[in-house]
CSV table of C-alpha atoms in Angstrom, one decimal:
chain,number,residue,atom,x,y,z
N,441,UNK,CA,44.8,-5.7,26.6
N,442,UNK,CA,46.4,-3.0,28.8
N,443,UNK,CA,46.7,-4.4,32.1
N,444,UNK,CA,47.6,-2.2,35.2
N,445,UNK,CA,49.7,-3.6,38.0
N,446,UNK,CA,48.7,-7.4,37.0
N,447,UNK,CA,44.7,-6.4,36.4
N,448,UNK,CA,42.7,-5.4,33.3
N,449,UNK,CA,41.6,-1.9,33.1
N,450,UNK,CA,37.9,-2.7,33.9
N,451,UNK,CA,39.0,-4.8,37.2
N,452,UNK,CA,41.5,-2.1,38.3
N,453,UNK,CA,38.3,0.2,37.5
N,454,UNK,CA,36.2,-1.7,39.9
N,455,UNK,CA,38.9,-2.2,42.6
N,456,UNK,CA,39.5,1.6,42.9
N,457,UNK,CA,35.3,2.0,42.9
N,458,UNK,CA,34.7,-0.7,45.5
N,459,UNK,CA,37.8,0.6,47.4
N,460,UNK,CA,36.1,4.1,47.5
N,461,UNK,CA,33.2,2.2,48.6
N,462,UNK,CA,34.8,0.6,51.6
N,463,UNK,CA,37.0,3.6,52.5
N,464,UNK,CA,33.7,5.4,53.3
N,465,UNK,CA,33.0,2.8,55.3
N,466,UNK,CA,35.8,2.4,57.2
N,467,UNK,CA,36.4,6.0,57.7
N,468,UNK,CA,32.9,6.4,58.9
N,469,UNK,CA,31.8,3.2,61.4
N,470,UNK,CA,35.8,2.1,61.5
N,471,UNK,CA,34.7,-1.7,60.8
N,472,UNK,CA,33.9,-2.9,57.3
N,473,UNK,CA,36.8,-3.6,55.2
N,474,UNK,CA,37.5,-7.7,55.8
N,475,UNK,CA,33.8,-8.1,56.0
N,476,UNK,CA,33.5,-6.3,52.4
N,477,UNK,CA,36.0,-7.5,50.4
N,478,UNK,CA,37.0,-10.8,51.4
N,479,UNK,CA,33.6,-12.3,49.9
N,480,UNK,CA,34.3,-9.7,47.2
N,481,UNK,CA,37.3,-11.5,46.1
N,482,UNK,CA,35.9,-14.9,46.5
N,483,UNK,CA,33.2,-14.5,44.5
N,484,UNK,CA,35.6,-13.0,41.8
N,485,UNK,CA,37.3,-16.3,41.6
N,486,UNK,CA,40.6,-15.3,43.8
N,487,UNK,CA,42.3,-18.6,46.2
N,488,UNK,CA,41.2,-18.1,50.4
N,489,UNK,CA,44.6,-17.4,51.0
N,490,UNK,CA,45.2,-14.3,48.6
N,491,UNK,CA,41.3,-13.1,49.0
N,492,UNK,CA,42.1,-13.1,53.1
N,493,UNK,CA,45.9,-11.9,52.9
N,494,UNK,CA,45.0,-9.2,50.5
N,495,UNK,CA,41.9,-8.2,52.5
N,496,UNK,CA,44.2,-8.2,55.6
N,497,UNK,CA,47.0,-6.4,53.8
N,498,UNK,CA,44.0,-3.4,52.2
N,499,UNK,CA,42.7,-3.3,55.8
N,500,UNK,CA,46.1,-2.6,57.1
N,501,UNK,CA,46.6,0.5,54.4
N,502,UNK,CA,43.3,1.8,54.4
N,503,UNK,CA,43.4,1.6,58.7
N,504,UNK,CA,46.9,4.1,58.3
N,505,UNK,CA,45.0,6.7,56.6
N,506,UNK,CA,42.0,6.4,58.4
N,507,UNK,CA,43.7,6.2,61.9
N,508,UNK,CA,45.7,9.6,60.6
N,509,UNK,CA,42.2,11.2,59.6
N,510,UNK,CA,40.8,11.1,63.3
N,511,UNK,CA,44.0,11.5,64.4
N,512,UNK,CA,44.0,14.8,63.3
N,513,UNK,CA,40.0,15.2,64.9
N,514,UNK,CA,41.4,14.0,67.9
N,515,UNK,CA,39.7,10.8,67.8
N,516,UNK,CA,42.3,7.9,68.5
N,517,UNK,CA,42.7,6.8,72.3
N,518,UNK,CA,46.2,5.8,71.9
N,519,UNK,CA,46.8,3.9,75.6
N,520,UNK,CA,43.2,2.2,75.2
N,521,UNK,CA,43.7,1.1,71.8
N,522,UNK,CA,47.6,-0.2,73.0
N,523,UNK,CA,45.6,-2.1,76.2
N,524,UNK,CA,43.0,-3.6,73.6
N,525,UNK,CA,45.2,-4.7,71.2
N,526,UNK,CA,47.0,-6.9,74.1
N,527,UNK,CA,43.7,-8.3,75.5
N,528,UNK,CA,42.8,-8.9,71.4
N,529,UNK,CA,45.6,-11.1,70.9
N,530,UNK,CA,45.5,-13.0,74.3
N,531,UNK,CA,41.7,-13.9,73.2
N,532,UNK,CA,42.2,-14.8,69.7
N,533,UNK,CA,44.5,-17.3,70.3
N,534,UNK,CA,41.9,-18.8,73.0
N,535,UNK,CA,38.9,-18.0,69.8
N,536,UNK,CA,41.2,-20.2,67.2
N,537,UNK,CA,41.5,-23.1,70.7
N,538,UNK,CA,38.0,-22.8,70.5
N,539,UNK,CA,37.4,-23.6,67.2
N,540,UNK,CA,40.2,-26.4,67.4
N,541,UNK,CA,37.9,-28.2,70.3
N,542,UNK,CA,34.8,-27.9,68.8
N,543,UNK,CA,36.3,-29.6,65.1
N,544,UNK,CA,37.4,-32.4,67.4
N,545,UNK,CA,33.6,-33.2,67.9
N,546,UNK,CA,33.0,-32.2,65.0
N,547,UNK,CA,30.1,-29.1,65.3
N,548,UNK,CA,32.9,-26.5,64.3
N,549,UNK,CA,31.7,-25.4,61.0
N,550,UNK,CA,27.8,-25.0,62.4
N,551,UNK,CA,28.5,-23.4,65.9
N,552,UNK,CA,30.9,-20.9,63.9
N,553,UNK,CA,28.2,-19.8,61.2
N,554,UNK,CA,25.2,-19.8,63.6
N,555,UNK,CA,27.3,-17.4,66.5
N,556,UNK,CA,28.4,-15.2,63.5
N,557,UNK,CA,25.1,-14.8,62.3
N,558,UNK,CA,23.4,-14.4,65.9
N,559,UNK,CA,26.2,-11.5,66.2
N,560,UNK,CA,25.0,-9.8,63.4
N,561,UNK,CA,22.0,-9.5,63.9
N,562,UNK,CA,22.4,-9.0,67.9
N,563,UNK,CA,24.7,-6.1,66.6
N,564,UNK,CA,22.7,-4.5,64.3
N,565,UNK,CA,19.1,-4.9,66.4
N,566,UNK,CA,21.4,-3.1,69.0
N,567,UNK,CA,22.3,0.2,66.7
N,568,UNK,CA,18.7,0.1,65.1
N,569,UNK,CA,17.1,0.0,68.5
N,570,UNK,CA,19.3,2.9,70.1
N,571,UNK,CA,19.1,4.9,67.2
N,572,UNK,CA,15.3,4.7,67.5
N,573,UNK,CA,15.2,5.6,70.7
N,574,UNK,CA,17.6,8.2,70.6
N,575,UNK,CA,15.6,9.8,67.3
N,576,UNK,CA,12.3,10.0,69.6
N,577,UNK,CA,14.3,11.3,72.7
N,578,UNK,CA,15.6,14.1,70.4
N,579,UNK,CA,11.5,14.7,69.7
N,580,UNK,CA,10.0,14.9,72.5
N,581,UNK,CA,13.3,16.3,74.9
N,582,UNK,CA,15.2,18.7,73.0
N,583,UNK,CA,14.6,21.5,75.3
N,584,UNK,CA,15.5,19.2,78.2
N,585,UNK,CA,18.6,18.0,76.3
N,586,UNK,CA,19.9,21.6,75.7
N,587,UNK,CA,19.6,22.0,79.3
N,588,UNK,CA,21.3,19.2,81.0
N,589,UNK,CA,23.7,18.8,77.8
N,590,UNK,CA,27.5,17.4,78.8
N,591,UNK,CA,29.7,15.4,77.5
N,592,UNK,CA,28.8,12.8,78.8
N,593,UNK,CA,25.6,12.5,76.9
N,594,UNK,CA,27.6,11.1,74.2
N,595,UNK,CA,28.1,8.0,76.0
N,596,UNK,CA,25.4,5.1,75.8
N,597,UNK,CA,23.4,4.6,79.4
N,598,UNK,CA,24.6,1.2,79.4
N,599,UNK,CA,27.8,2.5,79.0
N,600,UNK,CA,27.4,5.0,82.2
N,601,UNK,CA,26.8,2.5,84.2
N,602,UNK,CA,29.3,-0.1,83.9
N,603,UNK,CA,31.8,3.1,84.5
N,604,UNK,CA,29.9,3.5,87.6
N,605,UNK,CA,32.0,0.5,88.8
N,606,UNK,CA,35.0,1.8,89.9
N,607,UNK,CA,36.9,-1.4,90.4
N,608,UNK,CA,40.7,-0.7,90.6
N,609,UNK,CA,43.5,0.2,89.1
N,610,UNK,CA,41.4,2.8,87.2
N,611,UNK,CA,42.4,4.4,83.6
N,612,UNK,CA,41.7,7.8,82.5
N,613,UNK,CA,40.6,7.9,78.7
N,614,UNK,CA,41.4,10.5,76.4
N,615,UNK,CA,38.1,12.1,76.5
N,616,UNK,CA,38.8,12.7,80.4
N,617,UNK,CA,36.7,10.2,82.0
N,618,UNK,CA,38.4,6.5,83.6
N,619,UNK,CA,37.6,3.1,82.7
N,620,UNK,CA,38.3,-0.1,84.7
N,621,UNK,CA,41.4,-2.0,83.5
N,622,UNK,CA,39.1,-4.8,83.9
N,623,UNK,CA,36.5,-3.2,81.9
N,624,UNK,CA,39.5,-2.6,78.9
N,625,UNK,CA,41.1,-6.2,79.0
N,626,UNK,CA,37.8,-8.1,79.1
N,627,UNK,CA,36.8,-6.1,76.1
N,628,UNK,CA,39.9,-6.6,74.4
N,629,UNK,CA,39.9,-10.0,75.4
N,630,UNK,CA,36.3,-10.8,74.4
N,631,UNK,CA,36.7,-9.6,71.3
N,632,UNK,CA,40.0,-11.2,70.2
N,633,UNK,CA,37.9,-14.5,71.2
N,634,UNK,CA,34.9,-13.4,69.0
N,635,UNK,CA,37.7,-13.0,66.1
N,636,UNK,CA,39.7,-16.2,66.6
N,637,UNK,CA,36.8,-17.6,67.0
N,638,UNK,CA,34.6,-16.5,64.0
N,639,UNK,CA,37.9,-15.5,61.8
N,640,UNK,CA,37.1,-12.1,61.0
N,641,UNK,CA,38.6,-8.8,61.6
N,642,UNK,CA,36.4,-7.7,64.4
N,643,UNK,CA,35.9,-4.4,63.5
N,644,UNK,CA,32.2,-5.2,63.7
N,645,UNK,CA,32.4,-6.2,67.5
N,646,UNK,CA,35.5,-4.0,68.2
N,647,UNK,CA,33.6,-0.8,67.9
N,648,UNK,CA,30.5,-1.5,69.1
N,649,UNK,CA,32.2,-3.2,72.7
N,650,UNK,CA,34.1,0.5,72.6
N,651,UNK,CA,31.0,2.4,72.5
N,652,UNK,CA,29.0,0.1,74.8
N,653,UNK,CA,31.2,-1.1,77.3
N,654,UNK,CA,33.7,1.3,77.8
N,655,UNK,CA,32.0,4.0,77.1
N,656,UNK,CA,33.5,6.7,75.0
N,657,UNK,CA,31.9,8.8,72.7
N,658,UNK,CA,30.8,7.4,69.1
N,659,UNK,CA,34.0,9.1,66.9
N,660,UNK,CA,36.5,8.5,69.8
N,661,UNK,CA,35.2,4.4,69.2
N,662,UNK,CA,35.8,4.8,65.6
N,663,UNK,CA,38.6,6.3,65.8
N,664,UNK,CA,40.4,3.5,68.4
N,665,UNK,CA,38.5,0.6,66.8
N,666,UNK,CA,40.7,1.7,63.4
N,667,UNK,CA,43.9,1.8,65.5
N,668,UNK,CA,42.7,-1.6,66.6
N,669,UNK,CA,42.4,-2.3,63.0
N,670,UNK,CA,46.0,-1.0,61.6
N,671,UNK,CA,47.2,-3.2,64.4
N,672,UNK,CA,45.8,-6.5,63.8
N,673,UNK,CA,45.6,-6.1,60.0
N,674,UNK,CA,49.3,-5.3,60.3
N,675,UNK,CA,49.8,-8.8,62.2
N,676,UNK,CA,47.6,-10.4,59.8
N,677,UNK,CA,49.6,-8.7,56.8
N,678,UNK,CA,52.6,-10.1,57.9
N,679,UNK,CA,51.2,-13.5,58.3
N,680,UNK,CA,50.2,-13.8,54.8
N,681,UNK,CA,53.2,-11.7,53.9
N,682,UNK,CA,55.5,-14.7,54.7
N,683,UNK,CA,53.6,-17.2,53.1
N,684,UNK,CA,53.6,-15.2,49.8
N,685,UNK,CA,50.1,-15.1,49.2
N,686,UNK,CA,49.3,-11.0,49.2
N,687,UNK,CA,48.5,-9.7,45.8
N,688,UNK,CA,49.7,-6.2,45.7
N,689,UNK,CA,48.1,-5.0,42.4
N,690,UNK,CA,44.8,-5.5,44.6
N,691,UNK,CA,45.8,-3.8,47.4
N,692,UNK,CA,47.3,-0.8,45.4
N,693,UNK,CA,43.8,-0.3,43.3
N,694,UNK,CA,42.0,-0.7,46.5
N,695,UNK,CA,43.8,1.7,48.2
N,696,UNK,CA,43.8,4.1,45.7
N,697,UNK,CA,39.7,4.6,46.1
N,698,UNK,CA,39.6,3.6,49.5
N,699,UNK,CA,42.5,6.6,50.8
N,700,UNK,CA,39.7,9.0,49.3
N,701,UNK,CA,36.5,7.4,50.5
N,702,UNK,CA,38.2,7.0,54.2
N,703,UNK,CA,39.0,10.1,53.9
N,704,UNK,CA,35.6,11.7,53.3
N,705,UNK,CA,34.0,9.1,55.7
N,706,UNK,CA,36.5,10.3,58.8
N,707,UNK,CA,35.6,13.8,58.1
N,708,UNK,CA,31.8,12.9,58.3
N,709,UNK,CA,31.9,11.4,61.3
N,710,UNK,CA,32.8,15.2,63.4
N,711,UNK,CA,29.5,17.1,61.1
N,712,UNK,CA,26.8,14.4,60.3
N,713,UNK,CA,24.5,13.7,63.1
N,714,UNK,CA,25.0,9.6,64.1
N,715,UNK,CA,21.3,9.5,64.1
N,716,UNK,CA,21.1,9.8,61.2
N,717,UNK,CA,23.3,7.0,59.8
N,718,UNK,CA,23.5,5.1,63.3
N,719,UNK,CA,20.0,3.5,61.7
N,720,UNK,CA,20.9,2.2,58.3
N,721,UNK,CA,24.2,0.8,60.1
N,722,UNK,CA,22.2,-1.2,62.2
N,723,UNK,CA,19.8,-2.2,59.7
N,724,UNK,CA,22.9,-3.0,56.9
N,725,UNK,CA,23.9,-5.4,60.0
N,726,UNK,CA,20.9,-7.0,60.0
N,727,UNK,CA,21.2,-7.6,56.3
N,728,UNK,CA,24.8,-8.6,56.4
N,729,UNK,CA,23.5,-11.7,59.0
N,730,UNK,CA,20.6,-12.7,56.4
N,731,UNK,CA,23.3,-12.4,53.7
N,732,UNK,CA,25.7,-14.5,55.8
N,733,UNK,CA,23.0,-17.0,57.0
N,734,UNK,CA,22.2,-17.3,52.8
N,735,UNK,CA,25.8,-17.8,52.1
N,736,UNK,CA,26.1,-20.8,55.2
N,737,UNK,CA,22.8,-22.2,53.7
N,738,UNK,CA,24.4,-22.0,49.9
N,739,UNK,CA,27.4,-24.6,51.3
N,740,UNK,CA,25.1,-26.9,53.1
N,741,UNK,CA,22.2,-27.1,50.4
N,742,UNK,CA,25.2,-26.8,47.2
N,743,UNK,CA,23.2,-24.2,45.7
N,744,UNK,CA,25.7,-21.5,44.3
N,745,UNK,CA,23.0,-19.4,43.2
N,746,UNK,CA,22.6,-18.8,47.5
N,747,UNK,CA,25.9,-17.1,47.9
N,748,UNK,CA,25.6,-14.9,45.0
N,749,UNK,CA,22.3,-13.2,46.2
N,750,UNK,CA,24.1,-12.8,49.4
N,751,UNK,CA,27.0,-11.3,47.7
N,752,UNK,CA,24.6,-9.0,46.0
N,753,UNK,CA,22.3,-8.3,49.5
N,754,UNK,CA,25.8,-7.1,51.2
N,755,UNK,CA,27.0,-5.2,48.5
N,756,UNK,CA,23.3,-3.6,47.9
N,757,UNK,CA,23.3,-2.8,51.8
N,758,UNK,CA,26.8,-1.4,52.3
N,759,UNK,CA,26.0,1.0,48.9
N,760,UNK,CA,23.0,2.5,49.9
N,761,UNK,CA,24.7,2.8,53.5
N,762,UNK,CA,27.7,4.8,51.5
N,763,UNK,CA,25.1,6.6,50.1
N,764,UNK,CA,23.5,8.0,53.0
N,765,UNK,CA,26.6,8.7,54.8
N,766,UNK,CA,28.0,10.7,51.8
N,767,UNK,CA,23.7,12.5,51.3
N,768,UNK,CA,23.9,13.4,54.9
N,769,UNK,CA,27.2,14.9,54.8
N,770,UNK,CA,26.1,16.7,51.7
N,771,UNK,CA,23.3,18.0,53.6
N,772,UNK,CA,24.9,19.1,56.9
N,773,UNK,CA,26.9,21.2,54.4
N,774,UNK,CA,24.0,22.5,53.4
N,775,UNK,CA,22.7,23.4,56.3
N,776,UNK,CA,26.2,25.4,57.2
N,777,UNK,CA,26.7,22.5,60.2
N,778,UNK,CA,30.4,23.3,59.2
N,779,UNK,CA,33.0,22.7,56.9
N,780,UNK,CA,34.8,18.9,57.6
N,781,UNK,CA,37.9,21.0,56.1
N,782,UNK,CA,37.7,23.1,59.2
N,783,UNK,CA,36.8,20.7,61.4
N,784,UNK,CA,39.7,19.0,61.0
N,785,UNK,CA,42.3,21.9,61.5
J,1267,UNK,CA,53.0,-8.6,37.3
J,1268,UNK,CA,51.1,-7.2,40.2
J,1269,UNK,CA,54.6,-5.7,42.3
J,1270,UNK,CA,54.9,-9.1,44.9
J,1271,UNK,CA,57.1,-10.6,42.1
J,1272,UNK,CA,59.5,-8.0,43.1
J,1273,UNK,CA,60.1,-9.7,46.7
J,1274,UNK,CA,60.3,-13.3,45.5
J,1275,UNK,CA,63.2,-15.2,46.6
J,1276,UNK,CA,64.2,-13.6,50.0
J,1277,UNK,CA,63.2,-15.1,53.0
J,1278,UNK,CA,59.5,-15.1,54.4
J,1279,UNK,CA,60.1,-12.3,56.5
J,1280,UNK,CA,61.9,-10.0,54.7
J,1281,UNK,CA,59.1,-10.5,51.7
J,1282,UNK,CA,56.5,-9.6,54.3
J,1283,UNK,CA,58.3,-6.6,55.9
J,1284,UNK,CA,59.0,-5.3,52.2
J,1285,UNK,CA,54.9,-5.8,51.2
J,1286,UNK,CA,54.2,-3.9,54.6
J,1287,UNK,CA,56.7,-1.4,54.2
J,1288,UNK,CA,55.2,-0.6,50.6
J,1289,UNK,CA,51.6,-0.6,51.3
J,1290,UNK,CA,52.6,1.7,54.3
J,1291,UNK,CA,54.4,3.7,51.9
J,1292,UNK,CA,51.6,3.8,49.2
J,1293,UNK,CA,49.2,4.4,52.5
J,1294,UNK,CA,50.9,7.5,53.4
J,1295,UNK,CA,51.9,9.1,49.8
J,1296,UNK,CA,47.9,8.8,49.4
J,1297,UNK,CA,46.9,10.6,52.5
J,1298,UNK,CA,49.2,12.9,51.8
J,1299,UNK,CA,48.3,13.8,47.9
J,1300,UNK,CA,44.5,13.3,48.5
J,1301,UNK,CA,45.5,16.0,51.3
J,1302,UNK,CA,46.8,18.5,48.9
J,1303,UNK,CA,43.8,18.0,46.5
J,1304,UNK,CA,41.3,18.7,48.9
J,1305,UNK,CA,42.8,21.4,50.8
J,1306,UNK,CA,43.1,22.8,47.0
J,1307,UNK,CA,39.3,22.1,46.1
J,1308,UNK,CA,37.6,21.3,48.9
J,1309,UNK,CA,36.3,25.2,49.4
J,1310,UNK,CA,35.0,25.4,46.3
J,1311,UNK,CA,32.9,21.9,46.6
J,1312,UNK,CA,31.5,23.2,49.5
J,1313,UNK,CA,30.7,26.0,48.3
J,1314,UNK,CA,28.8,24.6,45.4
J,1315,UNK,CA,27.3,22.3,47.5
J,1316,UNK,CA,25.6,25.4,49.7
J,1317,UNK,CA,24.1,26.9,47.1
């Protein structure tokens, strides 16, 4: 059988698909990739070690080009992704502490599963709810909108006023506005716990807390939660790395569809209107915490049949949340909202 | 053979650094050739895709 970098055909086939998959994904919200293809791989039969190291490793990749996509947009806040990454690695050494107490008593395994699926679904009621709101505001206030339009309507109301606090020493963000240094390290320091502590990337928390908290605009979040991204999932990389566990022929078919999709899911994110996807991002989180509660609830009850329809319920979600991103792009073309092409240059 | 064969027998570190330094390698011939093809084709997708 021809076998490409250690696969068959057919798996390479479906590495470079799903990668494609992902890469949109990635490119788009700037989470996603650990949270993919880590249960991915397990499910295909792969060890923890290589399914995590290999996810890690992909993540790493996939972050480079995507990072280099809104870098050219204008999208990555270099200094505030530096500060985060510090605060990041401070908390998830005090996550990983967290975990270690808790195993002493005992509770680890079910305080860890029930805050990760809580999260999810806090997450993801969060986007749903704030996409709804801001698809009726755009209904009944578009004349209003036009007229007190800035730039600072891109940033959340929550996120307003926390910046309202001017608590010293100050940091001016990339978009032009300042953020607390307190504001920045207890994010970064928050989520690092929430990563240690759940051991997962953090994409899904890292953007979100960018967005929310210190308030910059949606693709400027993206585009520093991916630098967050490249960093940790270069940390984690060479973690694995050492202990020899990173299958390359993985990563490389991975990369190969993911480079394209994260490609076409970075250029989205400056013509489709969030809106419009903001909703099935929120909703897809809401799945992803039933599909995460299933999988928990397939380990307790030993029912294997559990964490394959929760496989199938996060694969089924993410693919129909590809495939808006890439209809809505399709149709912004359409409706001449620009040329991603241009956008970029 | 999936390529991390190639790295076996050094120490820890060096295999790790060497995996990195190839997927960042791989990572940035991508960007760069899924660049080319797209400034290449990408006016005449759009094109299609506004009629």
């Amino acid at each position: 059988m021809v076998e490409l970098l250690g696969l068959t055909a057919g798996l390479f086939a479906l590495f470079v698909s799903f990668g494609f998959m992902v890469g949109v994904f990635f490119g788009f919200f700037g989470m996603g990739g650990a949270f993919l293809v880590t249960p991915a791989l397990l499910i295909l039969g792969y060890p923890a070690p290589v399914a995590i190291g290999s996810t890690m490793t992909f993540v790493f990749g996939t972050a480079i080009i995507a990072t280099l996509k809104h870098h050219d947009a204008g999208q990555v806040d270099y200094r505030l992704g530096a500060l985060m990454f510090v605060g990041i690695t401070l908390g998830i050494e005090l996550g990983s502490r967290l975990v270690f107490g808790l195993e002493v008593l005992g509770i680890a395994n079910l305080v860890v599963s029930v805050a990760y699926v809580l999260l999810l679904a806090a997450i993801g009621l969060l986007f749903t709810k704030n996409a709804l709101e801001a698809d009726s505001d755009e209904k009944t206030e578009s004349a209003e909108a036009t007229e007190n339009a800035d730039s600072d309507d891109d940033v959340p109301a929550i996120a307003r006023r926390i910046k309202s606090y001017n608590i010293p020493p100050m940091m001016r963000l990339a978009d032009g506005s300042t953020a607390s240094l307190w504001t920045i390290s207890g994010v970064g320091g928050g989520v690092g716990v929430v990563s240690g502590f759940l051991g997962v990337g953090g994409g899904f928390v890292r953007m979100p807390a960018i967005y929310y908290v210190i308030g910059t605009p949606l693709a400027v979040a993206v585009g520093t939660s991916l630098l967050g991204g490249l960093l940790s999932g270069g940390v984690g990389a060479f973690t694995y790395g050492r202990a020899g566990v990173i299958d390359l022929g993985i990563v490389t078919a991975l990369l190969i569809g993911s480079a394209l999709g994260a490609r076409i899911g970075s250029s989205a994110t400056a013509y489709v209107n969030e809106a419009d996807v903001t909703i099935y991002f929120g909703l897809m989180l809401l799945l992803a915490s039933v599909a995460v509660g299933l999988s928990e609830l397939a380990d307790w009850l030993a029912r294997p049949i559990l964490d394959q329809l929760s496989f199938v319920l996060l694969i089924g979600s993410s693919l129909l949340v590809c495939s808006m991103i890439l209809y809505h792009g399709a149709l912004a073309v359409r409706r001449g909202a620009g040329d991603p092409t241009e956008a970029d240059k | 053979m999936s390529g991390t064969e190639l790295f076996a027998g050094g120490p820890p570190a060096v295999h790790a650094i060497a995996l990195i330094t190839v997927v960042f390698v791989e990572a940035i011939v991508l960007y760069v050739g899924y660049g080319v093809i797209e400034d290449a084709i990408a006016p005449a997708v759009f094109g299609r895709l506004r009629q």
